[in-house]
Structure formats: C-alpha cells, structure tokens
Coordinates of C-alpha atoms and ligand atoms in Angstrom, one line a residue:
X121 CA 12.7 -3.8 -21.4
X122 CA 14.0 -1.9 -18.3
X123 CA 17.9 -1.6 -17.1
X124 CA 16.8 -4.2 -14.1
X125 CA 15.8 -6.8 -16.4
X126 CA 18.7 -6.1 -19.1
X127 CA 21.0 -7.1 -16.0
X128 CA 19.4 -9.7 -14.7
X129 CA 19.6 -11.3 -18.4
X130 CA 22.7 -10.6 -18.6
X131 CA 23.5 -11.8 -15.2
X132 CA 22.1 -15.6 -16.7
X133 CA 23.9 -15.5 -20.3
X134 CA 27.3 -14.1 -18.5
X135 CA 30.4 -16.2 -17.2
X136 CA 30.9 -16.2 -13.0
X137 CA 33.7 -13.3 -14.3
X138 CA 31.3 -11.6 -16.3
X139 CA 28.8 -11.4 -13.3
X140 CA 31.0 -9.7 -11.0
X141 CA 31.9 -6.4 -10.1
X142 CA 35.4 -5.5 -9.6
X143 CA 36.1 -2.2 -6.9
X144 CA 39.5 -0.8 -5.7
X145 CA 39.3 0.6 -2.6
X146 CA 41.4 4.2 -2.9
X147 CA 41.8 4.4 0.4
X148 CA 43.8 1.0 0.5
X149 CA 44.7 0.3 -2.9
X150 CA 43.3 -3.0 -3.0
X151 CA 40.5 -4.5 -5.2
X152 CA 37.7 -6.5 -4.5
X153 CA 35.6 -8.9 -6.5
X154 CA 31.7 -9.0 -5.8
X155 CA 29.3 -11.0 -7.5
X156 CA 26.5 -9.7 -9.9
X157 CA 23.0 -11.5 -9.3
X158 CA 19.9 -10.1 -10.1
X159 CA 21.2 -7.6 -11.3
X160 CA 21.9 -6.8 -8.0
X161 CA 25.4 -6.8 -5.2
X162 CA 24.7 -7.8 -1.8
X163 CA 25.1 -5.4 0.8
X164 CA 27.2 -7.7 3.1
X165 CA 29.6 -8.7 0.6
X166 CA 31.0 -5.1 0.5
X167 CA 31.4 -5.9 4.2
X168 CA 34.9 -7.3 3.8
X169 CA 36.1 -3.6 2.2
X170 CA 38.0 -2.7 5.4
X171 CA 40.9 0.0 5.7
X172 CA 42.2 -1.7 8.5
X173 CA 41.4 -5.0 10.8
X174 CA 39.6 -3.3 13.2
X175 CA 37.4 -1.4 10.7
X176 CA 33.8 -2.4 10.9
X177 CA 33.7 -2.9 6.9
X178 CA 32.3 -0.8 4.0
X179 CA 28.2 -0.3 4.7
X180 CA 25.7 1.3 2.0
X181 CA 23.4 4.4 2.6
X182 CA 20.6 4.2 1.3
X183 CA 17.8 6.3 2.9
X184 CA 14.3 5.8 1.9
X185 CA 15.8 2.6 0.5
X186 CA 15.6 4.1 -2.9
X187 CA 18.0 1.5 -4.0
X188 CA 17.4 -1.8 -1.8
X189 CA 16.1 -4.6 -2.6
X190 CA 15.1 -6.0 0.5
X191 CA 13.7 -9.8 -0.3
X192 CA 13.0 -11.6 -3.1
X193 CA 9.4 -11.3 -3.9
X194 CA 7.0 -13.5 -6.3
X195 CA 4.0 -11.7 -5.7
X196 CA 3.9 -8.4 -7.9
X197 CA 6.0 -7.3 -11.0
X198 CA 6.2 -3.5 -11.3
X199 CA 7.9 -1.8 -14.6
X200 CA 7.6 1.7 -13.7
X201 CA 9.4 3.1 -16.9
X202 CA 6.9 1.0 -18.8
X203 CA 3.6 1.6 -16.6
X204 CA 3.6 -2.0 -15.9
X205 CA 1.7 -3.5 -13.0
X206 CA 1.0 -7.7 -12.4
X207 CA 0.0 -9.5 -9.9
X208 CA 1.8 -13.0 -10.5
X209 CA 2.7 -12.7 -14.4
X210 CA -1.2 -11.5 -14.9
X211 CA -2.1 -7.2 -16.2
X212 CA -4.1 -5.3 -13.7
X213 CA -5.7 -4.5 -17.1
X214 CA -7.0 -8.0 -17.4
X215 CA -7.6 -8.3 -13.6
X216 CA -9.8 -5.6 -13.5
X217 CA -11.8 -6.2 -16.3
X218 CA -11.9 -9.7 -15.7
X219 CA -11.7 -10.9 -12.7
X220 CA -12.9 -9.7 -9.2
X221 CA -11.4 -8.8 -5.5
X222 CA -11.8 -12.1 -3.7
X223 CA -10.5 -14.1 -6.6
X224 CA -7.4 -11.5 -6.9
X225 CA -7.0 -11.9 -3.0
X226 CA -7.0 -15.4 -3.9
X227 CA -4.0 -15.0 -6.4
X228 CA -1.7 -12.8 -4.4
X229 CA -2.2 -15.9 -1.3
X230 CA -1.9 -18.8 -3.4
X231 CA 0.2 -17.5 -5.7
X232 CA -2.2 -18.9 -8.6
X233 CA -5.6 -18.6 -9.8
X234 CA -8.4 -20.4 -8.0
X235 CA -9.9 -23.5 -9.6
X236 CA -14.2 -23.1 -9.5
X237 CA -14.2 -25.6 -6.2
X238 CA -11.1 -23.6 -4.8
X239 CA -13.2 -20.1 -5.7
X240 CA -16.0 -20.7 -4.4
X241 CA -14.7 -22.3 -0.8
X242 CA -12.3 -19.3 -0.9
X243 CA -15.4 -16.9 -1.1
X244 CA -17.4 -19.4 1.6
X245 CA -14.6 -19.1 3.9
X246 CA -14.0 -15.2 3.6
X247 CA -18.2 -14.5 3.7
X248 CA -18.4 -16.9 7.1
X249 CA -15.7 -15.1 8.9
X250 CA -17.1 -11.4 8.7
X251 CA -18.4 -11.2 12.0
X252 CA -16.7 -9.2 14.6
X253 CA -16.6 -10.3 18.8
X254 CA -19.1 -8.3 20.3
X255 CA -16.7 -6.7 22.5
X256 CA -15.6 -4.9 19.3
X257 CA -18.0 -2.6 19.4
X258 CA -17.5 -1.5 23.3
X259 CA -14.1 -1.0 22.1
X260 CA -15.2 0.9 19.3
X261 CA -17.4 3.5 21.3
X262 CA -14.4 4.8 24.0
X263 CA -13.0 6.5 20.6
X264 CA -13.8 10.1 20.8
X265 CA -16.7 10.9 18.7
X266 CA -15.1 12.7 16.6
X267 CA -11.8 9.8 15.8
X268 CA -10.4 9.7 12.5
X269 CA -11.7 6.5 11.2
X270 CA -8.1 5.4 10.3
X271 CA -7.5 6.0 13.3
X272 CA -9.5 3.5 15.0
X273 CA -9.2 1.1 11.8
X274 CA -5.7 1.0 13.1
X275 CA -6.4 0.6 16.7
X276 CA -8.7 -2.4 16.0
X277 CA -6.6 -4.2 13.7
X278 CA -4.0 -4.2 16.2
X279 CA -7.0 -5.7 18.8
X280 CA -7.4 -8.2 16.4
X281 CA -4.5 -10.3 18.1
X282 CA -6.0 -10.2 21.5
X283 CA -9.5 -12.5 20.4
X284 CA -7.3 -14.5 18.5
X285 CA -4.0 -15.2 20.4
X286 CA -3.1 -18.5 18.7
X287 CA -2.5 -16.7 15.9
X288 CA 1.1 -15.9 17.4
X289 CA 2.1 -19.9 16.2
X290 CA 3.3 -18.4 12.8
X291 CA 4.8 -21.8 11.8
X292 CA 1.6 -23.5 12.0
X293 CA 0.1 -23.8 8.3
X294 CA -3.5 -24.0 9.2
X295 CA -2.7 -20.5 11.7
X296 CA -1.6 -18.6 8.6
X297 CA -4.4 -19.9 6.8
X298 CA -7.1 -18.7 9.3
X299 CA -5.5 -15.7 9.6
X300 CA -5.1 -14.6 6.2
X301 CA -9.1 -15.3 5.7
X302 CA -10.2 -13.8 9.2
X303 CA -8.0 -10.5 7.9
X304 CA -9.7 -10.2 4.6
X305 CA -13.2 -10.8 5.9
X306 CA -13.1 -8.5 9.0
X307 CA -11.1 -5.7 7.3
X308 CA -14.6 -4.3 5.8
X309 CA -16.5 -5.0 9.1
X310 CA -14.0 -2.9 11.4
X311 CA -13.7 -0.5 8.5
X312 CA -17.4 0.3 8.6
X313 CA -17.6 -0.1 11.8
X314 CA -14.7 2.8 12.3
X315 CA -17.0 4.9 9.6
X316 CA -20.7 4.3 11.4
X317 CA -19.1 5.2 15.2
X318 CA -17.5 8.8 13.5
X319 CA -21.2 9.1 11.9
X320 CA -23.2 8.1 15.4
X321 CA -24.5 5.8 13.4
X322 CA -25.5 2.2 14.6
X323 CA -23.4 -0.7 13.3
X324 CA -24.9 -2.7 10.6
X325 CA -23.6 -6.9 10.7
X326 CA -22.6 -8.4 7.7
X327 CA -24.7 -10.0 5.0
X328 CA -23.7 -13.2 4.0
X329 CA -25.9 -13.3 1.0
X330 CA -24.2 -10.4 -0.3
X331 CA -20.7 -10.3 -2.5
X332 CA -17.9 -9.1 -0.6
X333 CA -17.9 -5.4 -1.5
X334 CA -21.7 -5.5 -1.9
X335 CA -21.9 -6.3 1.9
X336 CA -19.3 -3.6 2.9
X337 CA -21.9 -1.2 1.1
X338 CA -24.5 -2.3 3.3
X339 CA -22.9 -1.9 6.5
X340 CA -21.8 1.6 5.4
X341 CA -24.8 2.4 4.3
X342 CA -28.1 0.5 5.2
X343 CA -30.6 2.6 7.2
X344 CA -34.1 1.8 8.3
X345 CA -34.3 -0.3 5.0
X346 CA -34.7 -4.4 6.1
X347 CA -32.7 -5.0 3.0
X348 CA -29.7 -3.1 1.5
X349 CA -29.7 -3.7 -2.5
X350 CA -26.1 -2.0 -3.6
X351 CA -26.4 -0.1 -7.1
X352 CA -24.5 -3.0 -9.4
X353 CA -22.7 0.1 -10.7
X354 CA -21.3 1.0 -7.6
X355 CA -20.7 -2.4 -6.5
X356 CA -18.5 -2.9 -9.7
X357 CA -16.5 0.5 -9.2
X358 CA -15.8 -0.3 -6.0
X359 CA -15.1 -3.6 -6.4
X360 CA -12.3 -2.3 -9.0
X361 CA -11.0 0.3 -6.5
X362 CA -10.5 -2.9 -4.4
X363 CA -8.4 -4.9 -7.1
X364 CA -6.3 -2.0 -7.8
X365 CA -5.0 -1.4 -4.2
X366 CA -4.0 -5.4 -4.1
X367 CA -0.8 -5.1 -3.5
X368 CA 1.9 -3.0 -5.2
X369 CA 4.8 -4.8 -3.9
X370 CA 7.8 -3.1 -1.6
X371 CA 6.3 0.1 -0.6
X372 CA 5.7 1.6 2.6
X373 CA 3.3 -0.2 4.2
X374 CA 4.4 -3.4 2.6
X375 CA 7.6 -2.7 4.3
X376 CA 6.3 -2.0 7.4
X377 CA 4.6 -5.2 7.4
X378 CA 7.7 -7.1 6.5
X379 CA 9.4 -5.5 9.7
X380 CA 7.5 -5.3 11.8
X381 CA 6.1 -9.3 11.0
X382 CA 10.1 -9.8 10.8
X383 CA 10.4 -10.2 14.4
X384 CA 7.4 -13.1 14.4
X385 CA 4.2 -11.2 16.3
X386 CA 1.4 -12.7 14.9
X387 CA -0.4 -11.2 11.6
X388 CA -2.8 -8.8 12.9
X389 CA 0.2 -6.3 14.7
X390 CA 2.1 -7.0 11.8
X391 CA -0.8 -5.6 9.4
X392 CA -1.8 -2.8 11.7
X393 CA 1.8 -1.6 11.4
X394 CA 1.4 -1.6 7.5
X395 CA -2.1 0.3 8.2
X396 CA 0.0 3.2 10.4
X397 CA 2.7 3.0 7.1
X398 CA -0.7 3.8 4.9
X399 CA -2.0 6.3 6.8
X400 CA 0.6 9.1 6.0
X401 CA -0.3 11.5 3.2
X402 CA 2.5 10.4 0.8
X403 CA 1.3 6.9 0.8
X404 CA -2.6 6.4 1.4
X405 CA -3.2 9.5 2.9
X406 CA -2.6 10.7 -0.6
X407 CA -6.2 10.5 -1.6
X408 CA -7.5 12.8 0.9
X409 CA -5.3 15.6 0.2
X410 CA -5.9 15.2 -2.9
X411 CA -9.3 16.4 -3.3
X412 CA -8.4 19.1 -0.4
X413 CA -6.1 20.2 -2.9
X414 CA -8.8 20.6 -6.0
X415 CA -11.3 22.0 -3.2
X416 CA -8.7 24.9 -2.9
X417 CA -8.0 25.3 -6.1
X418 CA -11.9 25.5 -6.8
X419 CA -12.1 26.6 -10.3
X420 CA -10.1 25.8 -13.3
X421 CA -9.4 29.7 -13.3
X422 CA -6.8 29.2 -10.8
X423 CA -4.9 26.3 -12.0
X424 CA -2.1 28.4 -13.4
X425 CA -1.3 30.0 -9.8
X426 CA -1.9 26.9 -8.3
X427 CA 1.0 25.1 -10.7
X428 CA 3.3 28.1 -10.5
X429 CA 3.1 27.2 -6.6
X430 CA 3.8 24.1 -7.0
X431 CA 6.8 24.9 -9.1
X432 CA 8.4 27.3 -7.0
X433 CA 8.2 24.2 -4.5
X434 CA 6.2 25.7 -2.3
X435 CA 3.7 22.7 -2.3
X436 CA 3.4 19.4 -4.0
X437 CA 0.8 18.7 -6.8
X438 CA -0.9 15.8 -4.7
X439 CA -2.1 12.7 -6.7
X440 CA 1.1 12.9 -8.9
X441 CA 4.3 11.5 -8.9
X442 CA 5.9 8.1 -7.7
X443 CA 8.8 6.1 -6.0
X444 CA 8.5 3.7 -8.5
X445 CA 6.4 5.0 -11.4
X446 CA 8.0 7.2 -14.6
X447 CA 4.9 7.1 -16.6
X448 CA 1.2 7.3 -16.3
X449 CA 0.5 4.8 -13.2
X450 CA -1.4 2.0 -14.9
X451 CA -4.3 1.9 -11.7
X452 CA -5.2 5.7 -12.5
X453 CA -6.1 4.9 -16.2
X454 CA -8.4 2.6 -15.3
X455 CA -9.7 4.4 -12.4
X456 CA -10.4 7.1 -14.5
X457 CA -12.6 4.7 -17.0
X458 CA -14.8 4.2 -13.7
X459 CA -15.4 7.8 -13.1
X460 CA -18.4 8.8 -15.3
X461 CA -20.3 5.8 -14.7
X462 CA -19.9 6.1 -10.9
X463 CA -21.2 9.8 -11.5
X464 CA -23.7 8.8 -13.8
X465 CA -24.9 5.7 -11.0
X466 CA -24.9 8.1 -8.4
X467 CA -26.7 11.3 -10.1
X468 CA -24.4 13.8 -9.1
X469 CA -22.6 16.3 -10.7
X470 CA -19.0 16.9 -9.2
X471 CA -17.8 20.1 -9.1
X472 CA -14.2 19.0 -8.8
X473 CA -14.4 16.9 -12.0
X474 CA -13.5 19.9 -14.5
X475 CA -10.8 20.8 -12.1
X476 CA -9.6 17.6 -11.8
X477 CA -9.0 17.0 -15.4
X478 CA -7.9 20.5 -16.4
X479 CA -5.4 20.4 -13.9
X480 CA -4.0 17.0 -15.1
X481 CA -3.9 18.5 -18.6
X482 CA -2.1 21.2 -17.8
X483 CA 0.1 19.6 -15.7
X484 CA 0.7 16.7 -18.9
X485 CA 2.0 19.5 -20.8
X486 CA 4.3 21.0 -18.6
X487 CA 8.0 20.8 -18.4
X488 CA 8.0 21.1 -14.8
X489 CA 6.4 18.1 -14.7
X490 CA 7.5 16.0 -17.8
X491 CA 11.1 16.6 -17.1
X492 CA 10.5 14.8 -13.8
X493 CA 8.7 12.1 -15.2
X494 CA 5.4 13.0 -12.5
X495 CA 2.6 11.4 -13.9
X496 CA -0.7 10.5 -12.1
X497 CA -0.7 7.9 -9.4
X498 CA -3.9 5.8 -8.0
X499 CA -5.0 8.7 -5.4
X500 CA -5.4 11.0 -8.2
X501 CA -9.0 9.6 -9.1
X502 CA -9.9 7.8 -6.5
X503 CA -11.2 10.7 -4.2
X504 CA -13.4 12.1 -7.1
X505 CA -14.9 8.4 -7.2
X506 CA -15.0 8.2 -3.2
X507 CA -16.9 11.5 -2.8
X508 CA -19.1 10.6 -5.4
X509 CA -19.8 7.0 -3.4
X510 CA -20.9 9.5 -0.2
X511 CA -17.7 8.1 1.3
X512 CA -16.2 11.3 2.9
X513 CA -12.4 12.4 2.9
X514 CA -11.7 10.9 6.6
X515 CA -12.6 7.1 5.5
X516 CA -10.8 7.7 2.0
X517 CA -7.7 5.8 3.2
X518 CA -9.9 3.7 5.0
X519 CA -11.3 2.4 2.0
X520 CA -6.9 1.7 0.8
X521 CA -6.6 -0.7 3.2
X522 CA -9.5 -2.6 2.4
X523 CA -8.3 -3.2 -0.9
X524 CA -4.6 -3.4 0.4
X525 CA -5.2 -5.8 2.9
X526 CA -5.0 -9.4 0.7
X527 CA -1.4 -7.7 -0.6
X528 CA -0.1 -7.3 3.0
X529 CA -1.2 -10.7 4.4
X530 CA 0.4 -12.0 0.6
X531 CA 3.8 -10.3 1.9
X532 CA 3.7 -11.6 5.7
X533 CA 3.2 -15.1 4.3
X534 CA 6.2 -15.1 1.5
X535 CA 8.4 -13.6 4.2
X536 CA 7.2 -16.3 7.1
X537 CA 8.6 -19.1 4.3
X538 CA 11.4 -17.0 3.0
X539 CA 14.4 -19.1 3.2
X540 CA 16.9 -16.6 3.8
X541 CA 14.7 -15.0 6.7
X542 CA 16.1 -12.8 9.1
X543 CA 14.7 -9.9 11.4
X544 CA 14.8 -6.7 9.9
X545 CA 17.8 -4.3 11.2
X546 CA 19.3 -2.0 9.7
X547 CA 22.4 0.1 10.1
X548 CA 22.6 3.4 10.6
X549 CA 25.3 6.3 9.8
X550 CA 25.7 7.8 13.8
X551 CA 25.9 11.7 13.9
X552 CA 26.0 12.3 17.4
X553 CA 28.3 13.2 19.9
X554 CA 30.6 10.1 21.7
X555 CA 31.5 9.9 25.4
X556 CA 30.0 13.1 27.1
X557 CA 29.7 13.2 30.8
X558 CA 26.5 13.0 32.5
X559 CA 25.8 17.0 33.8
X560 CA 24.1 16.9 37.5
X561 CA 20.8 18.9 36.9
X562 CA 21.8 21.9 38.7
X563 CA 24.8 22.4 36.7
X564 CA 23.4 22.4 33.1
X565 CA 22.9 25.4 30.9
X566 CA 20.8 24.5 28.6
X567 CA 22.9 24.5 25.7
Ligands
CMC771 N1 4.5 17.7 -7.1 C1 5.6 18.5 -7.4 N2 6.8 18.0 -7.5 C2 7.1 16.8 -7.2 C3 6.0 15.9 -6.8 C4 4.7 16.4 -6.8 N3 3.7 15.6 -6.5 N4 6.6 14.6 -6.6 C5 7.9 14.8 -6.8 N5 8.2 16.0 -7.2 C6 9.5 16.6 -7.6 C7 10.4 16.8 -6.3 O1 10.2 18.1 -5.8 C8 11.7 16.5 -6.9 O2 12.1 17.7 -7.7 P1 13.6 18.1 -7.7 O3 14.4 17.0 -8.4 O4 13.6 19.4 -8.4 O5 14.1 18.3 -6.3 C9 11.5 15.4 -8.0 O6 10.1 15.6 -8.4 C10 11.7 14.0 -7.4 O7 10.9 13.9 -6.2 P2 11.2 13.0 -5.0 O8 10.5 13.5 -3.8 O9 12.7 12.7 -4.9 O10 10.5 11.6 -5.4 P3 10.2 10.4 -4.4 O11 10.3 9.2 -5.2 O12 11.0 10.5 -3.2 O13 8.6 10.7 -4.0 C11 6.3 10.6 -3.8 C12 7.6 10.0 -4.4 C13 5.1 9.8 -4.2 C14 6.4 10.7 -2.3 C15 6.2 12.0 -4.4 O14 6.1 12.0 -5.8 C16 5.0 12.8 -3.8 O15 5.1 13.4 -2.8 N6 3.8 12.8 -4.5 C17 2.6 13.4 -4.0 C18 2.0 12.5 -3.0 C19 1.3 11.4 -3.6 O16 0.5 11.6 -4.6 N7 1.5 10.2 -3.1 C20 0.8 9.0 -3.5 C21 1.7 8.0 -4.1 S1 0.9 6.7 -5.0 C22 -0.1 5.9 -3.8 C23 0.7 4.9 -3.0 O17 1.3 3.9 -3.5 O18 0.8 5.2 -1.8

C-alpha cells in the first residue's frame, strides 16, 4: 500500500480535525487550518497565508509539477513503488494478455468494458472512419523529403481541425463522440502516411477487412502485392505495443493535452499538442535514443565505460528511470516477453539484443542505479522490437502515439465534463527586473 493511499484512508476514517493540517506562519505568528482530502491540500487554500493585506497570499512552487495533482482522474491507477499499472481497476497484465487495442481504447472512453454488440460497433465505427481527405496527401508532399515523420504526424493532426471544423462544439455529445472515433481510426493512416512520404513511397488506403493494427501493417508495408497478409506474430506484438502505450495518466503529453484542450479548441489541436509533448526524448522520444544509445555502445565489451559515463553524469542511461516509477515499469516486463517471438517471426538476429540485456543486468546490480530506484521504463524494449518490425528509429515515436492516442482523447473527454473545470494557468515565481526605462536604440550598450 503506498503513502498516497495510506492518507487518503485515513483521510475517510478521520474526524474533519483529524483531516486537517494546521501551519503557523513564522513570519506572522498566526496559524492556519487547511483541510486534508485525498490525501492532498489545495493550493488555493494556502492563499489566505498573507503577511499583510496587500500581500498576494502564500503560492506553491512546484516545477515540473513533481507534486501536483492537477484533476481528478478515473481513467488510470498508477502505483509506482509497487509497479502497478490499470486502466479503470483492470492489470495491464490481464489487458495484454487478454484483451486487444480497440477494446482497451474502448475502456479508457467509456470508462467500462464493451458489451459484444457495443464491441463490435465500436470496431465498425473505428474501421469505417480510416480514410483520410484527399487533400491530405497534397499536404503531405510539401514536407521536405527528408521530414521527421513525427514531425509531420504532428503537423497533420493539427490539420485535422480544419476538415472537421464542427468539431470546435465541445459541448455537443455526439461531437465528442465522432471525434474520439475519427482520432483513433486516422491516427494509423496519417501515421503511415508520415512514414511512406519520408520513404518516397506511395501511400497505401486502409483495409477494412483487416484488424486495426493489421491494417496499419499494410499501409506501412504493402508493395506490389494485391493483398497485404500481416505475420499474426507481428500483428499480436504490435497489437501489445499498442495496449501498453494506452494511457499512463498525468504525464507530459497528457498534460499538454489537458492545457492546451483547457482553453476549449476542439480535439484534434488539443491532441497535436499532446503529440509535440511526446516527441521530446524524455517522454517518447525515449525510444529512439535508446537504441542510438546501445548502437554506440556496440558490444557488451564496453558496457562498463559506458555505465561509469553515465555515473559520472555525463550522460543518461536512456530507457531507464521514471517520474513516476520506483520499480521495474510493469509495460517493459511484458514487452520484453514479446521480444524473441518478434525475432523469431521476423528471422533476424539483432545485434543489439546481447547488449541490451547485458546492459540492463549490469545496470540491476549496480548501486548507482538501485539507490535511485532507476529501473526500466517502456522505451527500453520497444526499439529492439521496432527495429526488428523494419520500423526505423525516425517513426519509433511515431508508432507511441498510435498506441497513446485512445489515452489522450480518454483525458480531453473527463476534463470537458470535469465539474470543477477551469482553464489551465499557472503562477509563476518572477525573476526579472521591475520598472526599467525604455533605452532609445542609439543609446544602448549592449549590456
Ligand atoms: N540515467 C542515469 N541517471 C538517471 C537517469 C537515467 N536514465 N534518470 C534519473 N537519473 C538520476 C538523476 O541524475 C538523479 O540523480 P541525482 O539524485 O544524483 O541528481 C536521480 O536519478 C533522479 O532523477 P530525476 O531527473 O530527478 O528524475 P525525474 O523524475 O525528473 O526524471 C526521467 C524522470 C524519465 C525524465 C529520467 O529518469 C530520464 O531522463 N530517463 C531517461 C529518459 C527515458 O528513458 N525516458 C522515458 C520515460 S518512460 C516513457 C514515457 O512515459 O515517456
């Protein structure tokens, strides 16, 4: 059981005394009375903490919100002490091995699992609304030829708003509805579509008589072929891969969703901004530089230097550590049961594999490391799986917000009925200088 939960226990069983915390201000003297809920104080309660009338009233600091809860969330449960990851009360463990990525979509929408009717005109819905606008795919071609495929993944999410403009009525049920389905089925489209343009490659539509991650193989990689048959291997890794990157509730991208949603564009800007919040290499970026990380290291003979590097702090060990995470991440145990079989499906034999695993090992048994509690997050696999799938490092992240994408919508919708909704705006600590004259050009310095 972690501290959060003790409290929030606690917080039930406890008198409206007992749920309270009691400050003095030193500065004054005085003391203040703030209530406990959720194991948790609200900000603007410390607000009345004043040394004088005129003050503005006590404000936290909090950067990287290491220690803000921001909403109230019913979507996913995290116990990072614990390793602990659901998706409404239900283990990734049995979602993964259970269940698939369009019924898991399903969940984190709904907030329940599908009945068989509700399944199967979930998956009707999702499969009918693959198809992109033509004019996609002019857009498409004035990238560079040589555009990161996040990139443009980015750029044509944010397009999505402009074929869909009534998407901007945000109180409308059916809207959010729409929405949520058109952003699930055309995430793989534009995704491939991003992939094929920084390949030359022509675009391949969607086949409907395909599953949903079976059809995002075939328009990465159909050819000259009239049909594409994904490997069922493949299709089931991936398909994994998917369910794992569902949601993983208030991190970055998340977040940048919930802000940038907060001041009511409609969906699709909101979930481009969560795509630019993925991009970076300590979220979804991660991936990538991961297996640009085991490429340098190239041979489990230079592990050692590579750690003591690390140790010194002159680089981070990508692939481990997390915000939220004090113990092996849940999602990189059961990538890592996916691994041989992909290599096995696909024939190959990766080189990085040996390194990959020796350098987690080492890394396991090292203080450095233990002490901090840096364990293995999701990116730590999922490149070796990626590479192995022919996918190369440029769409890794690509492939992220595929899976991500049912998570993100999930968050825009509980914040558009949050009850206590607000626009996001925080405060800020000002460091700068306060009422300096404006310096004619010809008379500044430079300094
Ligand atoms: N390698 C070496 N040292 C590390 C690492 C790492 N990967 N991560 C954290 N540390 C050290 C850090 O230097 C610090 O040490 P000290 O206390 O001596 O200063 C301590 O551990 C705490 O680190 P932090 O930066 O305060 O932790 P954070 O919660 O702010 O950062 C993180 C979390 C994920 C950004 C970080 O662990 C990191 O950069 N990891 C590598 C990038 C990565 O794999 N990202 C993917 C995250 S999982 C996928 C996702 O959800 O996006």
């Amino acid at each position: 059981m972690t501290d959060k939960t003790q409290a929030t226990q606690d917080d039930r069983s406890g008198t409206e005394e007992e749920n309270s915390l009691t400050v003095t201000d030193n500065r004054t003297g005085k003391t203040y009375d703030v209530e406990i809920k959720d194991g948790t104080v609200r900000a603007m309660d410390l607000r009345q903490i004043k040394v004088s009338d005129d003050d503005f009233g006590l404000m936290t600091y909090d950067p990287g919100y290491s220690n803000t809860a921001s909403c109230r969330s019913a979507i996913t449960y995290i116990d990072g002490e614990n390793g602990v990851l659901e998706h409404r009360g239900i283990s990734i463990e049995q979602l993964a091995e259970h269940s698939n990525f369009l019924e898991v979509s399903y969940l984190l929408i709904y907030g329940h699992l599908p009945t068989e009717d509700q399944l199967n005109d979930w998956i009707y819905q999702v499969t009918h609304h693959t198809y992109v606008h033509e004019n996609i795919k002019d857009f498409m071609s004035g990238f560079r030829h040589d555009a990161n495929p996040m990139g443009m993944l980015l750029a044509s999410v944010g397009a999505l708003s402009t074929f869909y403009p009534e998407a901007v009525d945000v109180g409308d049920e059916y809207q959010r509805h729409v929405s949520a389905v058109r952003m699930i089925a055309k995430m793989p489209t534009l995704a491939a579509f991003a992939y094929r343009r920084s390949l030359g490659l022509p675009y391949v539509y969607p086949d409907n008589d395909l599953s949903y991650t079976g059809n995002f193989l075939s328009m990465l990689f159909k050819m000259a072929e009239p049909r594409y048959e994904p490997d069922p291997r493949i299709e089931k890794a991936l398909d994994v891969l998917f369910i794992l990157h569902a949601d993983h509730e208030q991190n970055c991208s998340a977040a940048a969703v919930r802000v940038a949603g907060s001041s009511l564009p409609d969906p699709f800007s909101a979930i481009a901004a969560g795509v630019a919040g993925l991009y970076g290499p300590l979220h979804g970026g991660a991936n990538v530089a991961v297996l640009k990380m085991l490429k340098r290291i190239g041979s489990t003979d230079n592990i050692l230097d590579f750690l003591e590097g690390v140790k010194e702090g002159n680089e981070r060990l990508m692939g481990f550590g997390h915000r939220v995470y004090k113990n092996y991440d849940p999602r990189a145990r059961i990538i890592r049961g996916h691994v041989d079989e992909v290599l096995e499906a696909t024939s190959k034999e990766s080189p990085l594999l040996d390194v990959a695993i020796e350098l987690e090992k080492r890394a396991l048994d090292d203080e450095y490391f233990t002490s901090r509690k840096l364990y293995p997050n999701v990116d730590y696999w999922s490149g070796i799986i990626y590479e192995a799938m022919n996918i190369p490092p440029d769409a890794f992240t690509v492939m992220f917000a595929i899976g991500r994408t049912p998570g993100w919508m999930a968050q825009w919708l509980e914040l558009m009925n949050d009850e206590e909704f607000k626009i996001a705006r925080p405060r800020q600590i000002y460091t700068g200088p306060r009422e300096a004259d404006y310096v004619p050009l010809n008379q500044r310095n430079g300094s």
